[in-house]
């Protein structure tokens, strides 16, 4: 379950609001946020190849990501079966 957001635009999209910067990928991003919200364990996210799940490193050490498309990723921290500090980021 998603417990917190790092990015207000990501939270707005999650709430079903239109967010201009995500217009090109809104449907895919909403699906990824729904998958993240419904995940009971981190393995639920790892099991779907289309998520392209990754443990991040460097300045994002301790975070994970699932891909929306080639440009955007949903980044988050996972603790106690919940996602925290969720944000959609342009990874390029």
PDB file of C-alpha atoms in Angstrom:
ATOM      1  CA  UNK A   1       0.000   0.000   0.000  1.00  0.00           C
ATOM      2  CA  UNK A   2       1.218   3.506  -0.771  1.00  0.00           C
ATOM      3  CA  UNK A   3       1.644   5.421   2.490  1.00  0.00           C
ATOM      4  CA  UNK A   4       3.347   8.654   1.381  1.00  0.00           C
ATOM      5  CA  UNK A   5       4.409  10.642  -1.647  1.00  0.00           C
ATOM      6  CA  UNK A   6       7.591  12.628  -2.192  1.00  0.00           C
ATOM      7  CA  UNK A   7       6.149  14.426  -5.231  1.00  0.00           C
ATOM      8  CA  UNK A   8       2.836  16.369  -5.141  1.00  0.00           C
ATOM      9  CA  UNK A   9       2.317  15.760  -8.881  1.00  0.00           C
ATOM     10  CA  UNK A  10       2.585  12.000  -8.358  1.00  0.00           C
ATOM     11  CA  UNK A  11       0.053  12.177  -5.530  1.00  0.00           C
ATOM     12  CA  UNK A  12      -2.308  14.227  -7.712  1.00  0.00           C
ATOM     13  CA  UNK A  13      -2.091  11.632 -10.510  1.00  0.00           C
ATOM     14  CA  UNK A  14      -2.738   8.862  -7.967  1.00  0.00           C
ATOM     15  CA  UNK A  15      -5.868  10.758  -6.872  1.00  0.00           C
ATOM     16  CA  UNK A  16      -7.114  10.780 -10.465  1.00  0.00           C
ATOM     17  CA  UNK A  17      -6.261  14.386 -11.241  1.00  0.00           C
ATOM     18  CA  UNK A  18      -4.840  15.543 -14.557  1.00  0.00           C
ATOM     19  CA  UNK A  19      -1.141  16.385 -14.328  1.00  0.00           C
ATOM     20  CA  UNK A  20       0.301  18.153 -17.348  1.00  0.00           C
ATOM     21  CA  UNK A  21       3.856  16.796 -17.102  1.00  0.00           C
ATOM     22  CA  UNK A  22       2.557  13.203 -17.072  1.00  0.00           C
ATOM     23  CA  UNK A  23       0.065  13.607 -19.948  1.00  0.00           C
ATOM     24  CA  UNK A  24       2.095  11.455 -22.337  1.00  0.00           C
ATOM     25  CA  UNK A  25       2.239   8.541 -19.893  1.00  0.00           C
ATOM     26  CA  UNK A  26      -0.708   9.095 -17.532  1.00  0.00           C
ATOM     27  CA  UNK A  27      -2.480   5.791 -18.226  1.00  0.00           C
ATOM     28  CA  UNK A  28       0.690   3.721 -17.813  1.00  0.00           C
ATOM     29  CA  UNK A  29       1.738   5.657 -14.702  1.00  0.00           C
ATOM     30  CA  UNK A  30      -1.684   5.204 -13.099  1.00  0.00           C
ATOM     31  CA  UNK A  31      -1.438   1.439 -13.723  1.00  0.00           C
ATOM     32  CA  UNK A  32       2.001   1.295 -12.103  1.00  0.00           C
ATOM     33  CA  UNK A  33       0.779   3.265  -9.081  1.00  0.00           C
ATOM     34  CA  UNK A  34      -2.183   0.876  -8.777  1.00  0.00           C
ATOM     35  CA  UNK A  35       0.158  -2.139  -8.931  1.00  0.00           C
ATOM     36  CA  UNK A  36       2.371  -0.556  -6.267  1.00  0.00           C
ATOM     37  CA  UNK A  37      -0.630   0.248  -4.068  1.00  0.00           C
ATOM     38  CA  UNK A  38      -1.936  -3.324  -4.321  1.00  0.00           C
ATOM     39  CA  UNK A  39       1.409  -5.027  -3.644  1.00  0.00           C
ATOM     40  CA  UNK A  40       1.510  -6.972  -0.384  1.00  0.00           C
ATOM     41  CA  UNK A  41       5.208  -7.835  -0.604  1.00  0.00           C
ATOM     42  CA  UNK A  42       8.180  -6.585  -2.580  1.00  0.00           C
ATOM     43  CA  UNK A  43       8.091  -9.953  -4.379  1.00  0.00           C
ATOM     44  CA  UNK A  44       4.712  -9.001  -5.869  1.00  0.00           C
ATOM     45  CA  UNK A  45       6.538  -6.229  -7.731  1.00  0.00           C
ATOM     46  CA  UNK A  46       9.533  -8.366  -8.662  1.00  0.00           C
ATOM     47  CA  UNK A  47       7.344 -11.079 -10.147  1.00  0.00           C
ATOM     48  CA  UNK A  48       5.952  -8.945 -12.962  1.00  0.00           C
ATOM     49  CA  UNK A  49       8.560  -8.712 -15.726  1.00  0.00           C
ATOM     50  CA  UNK A  50       6.786  -5.708 -17.259  1.00  0.00           C
ATOM     51  CA  UNK A  51       7.563  -3.701 -14.109  1.00  0.00           C
ATOM     52  CA  UNK A  52      11.307  -3.964 -14.777  1.00  0.00           C
ATOM     53  CA  UNK A  53      11.794  -3.786 -11.024  1.00  0.00           C
ATOM     54  CA  UNK A  54      15.187  -2.510  -9.848  1.00  0.00           C
ATOM     55  CA  UNK A  55      16.936  -1.830  -6.565  1.00  0.00           C
ATOM     56  CA  UNK A  56      18.580   1.562  -7.031  1.00  0.00           C
ATOM     57  CA  UNK A  57      22.066   2.631  -5.998  1.00  0.00           C
ATOM     58  CA  UNK A  58      24.137   5.772  -5.639  1.00  0.00           C
ATOM     59  CA  UNK A  59      22.184   8.777  -4.387  1.00  0.00           C
ATOM     60  CA  UNK A  60      19.017   6.659  -4.554  1.00  0.00           C
ATOM     61  CA  UNK A  61      20.408   3.808  -2.472  1.00  0.00           C
ATOM     62  CA  UNK A  62      17.631   2.221  -0.415  1.00  0.00           C
ATOM     63  CA  UNK A  63      15.031   2.952  -3.074  1.00  0.00           C
ATOM     64  CA  UNK A  64      13.436   0.749  -5.695  1.00  0.00           C
ATOM     65  CA  UNK A  65      11.881   1.541  -9.045  1.00  0.00           C
ATOM     66  CA  UNK A  66       9.409   0.166 -11.518  1.00  0.00           C
ATOM     67  CA  UNK A  67       9.348   1.539 -15.033  1.00  0.00           C
ATOM     68  CA  UNK A  68       6.455   3.410 -16.546  1.00  0.00           C
ATOM     69  CA  UNK A  69       8.147   3.664 -19.956  1.00  0.00           C
ATOM     70  CA  UNK A  70      11.641   4.405 -21.279  1.00  0.00           C
ATOM     71  CA  UNK A  71      11.584   7.922 -19.825  1.00  0.00           C
ATOM     72  CA  UNK A  72       9.676   7.685 -16.532  1.00  0.00           C
ATOM     73  CA  UNK A  73      10.053   5.521 -13.425  1.00  0.00           C
ATOM     74  CA  UNK A  74       8.103   5.196 -10.209  1.00  0.00           C
ATOM     75  CA  UNK A  75      10.694   5.392  -7.414  1.00  0.00           C
ATOM     76  CA  UNK A  76       9.863   4.475  -3.823  1.00  0.00           C
ATOM     77  CA  UNK A  77      11.112   3.126  -0.522  1.00  0.00           C
ATOM     78  CA  UNK A  78       9.662  -0.156   0.800  1.00  0.00           C
ATOM     79  CA  UNK A  79       9.211  -0.733   4.534  1.00  0.00           C
ATOM     80  CA  UNK A  80       6.894  -3.056   6.439  1.00  0.00           C
ATOM     81  CA  UNK A  81       4.873  -4.054   3.342  1.00  0.00           C
ATOM     82  CA  UNK A  82       4.226  -0.431   2.339  1.00  0.00           C
ATOM     83  CA  UNK A  83       5.592   2.059  -0.195  1.00  0.00           C
ATOM     84  CA  UNK A  84       6.831   5.425   1.058  1.00  0.00           C
ATOM     85  CA  UNK A  85       8.136   8.581  -0.618  1.00  0.00           C
ATOM     86  CA  UNK A  86       6.641   7.567  -3.954  1.00  0.00           C
ATOM     87  CA  UNK A  87       7.527   9.757  -6.923  1.00  0.00           C
ATOM     88  CA  UNK A  88       7.472   9.519 -10.689  1.00  0.00           C
ATOM     89  CA  UNK A  89      10.798  10.721 -12.043  1.00  0.00           C
ATOM     90  CA  UNK A  90      12.288  11.411 -15.442  1.00  0.00           C
ATOM     91  CA  UNK A  91      15.269   9.102 -15.285  1.00  0.00           C
ATOM     92  CA  UNK A  92      17.176  10.665 -18.190  1.00  0.00           C
TER      93      UNK A  92
END
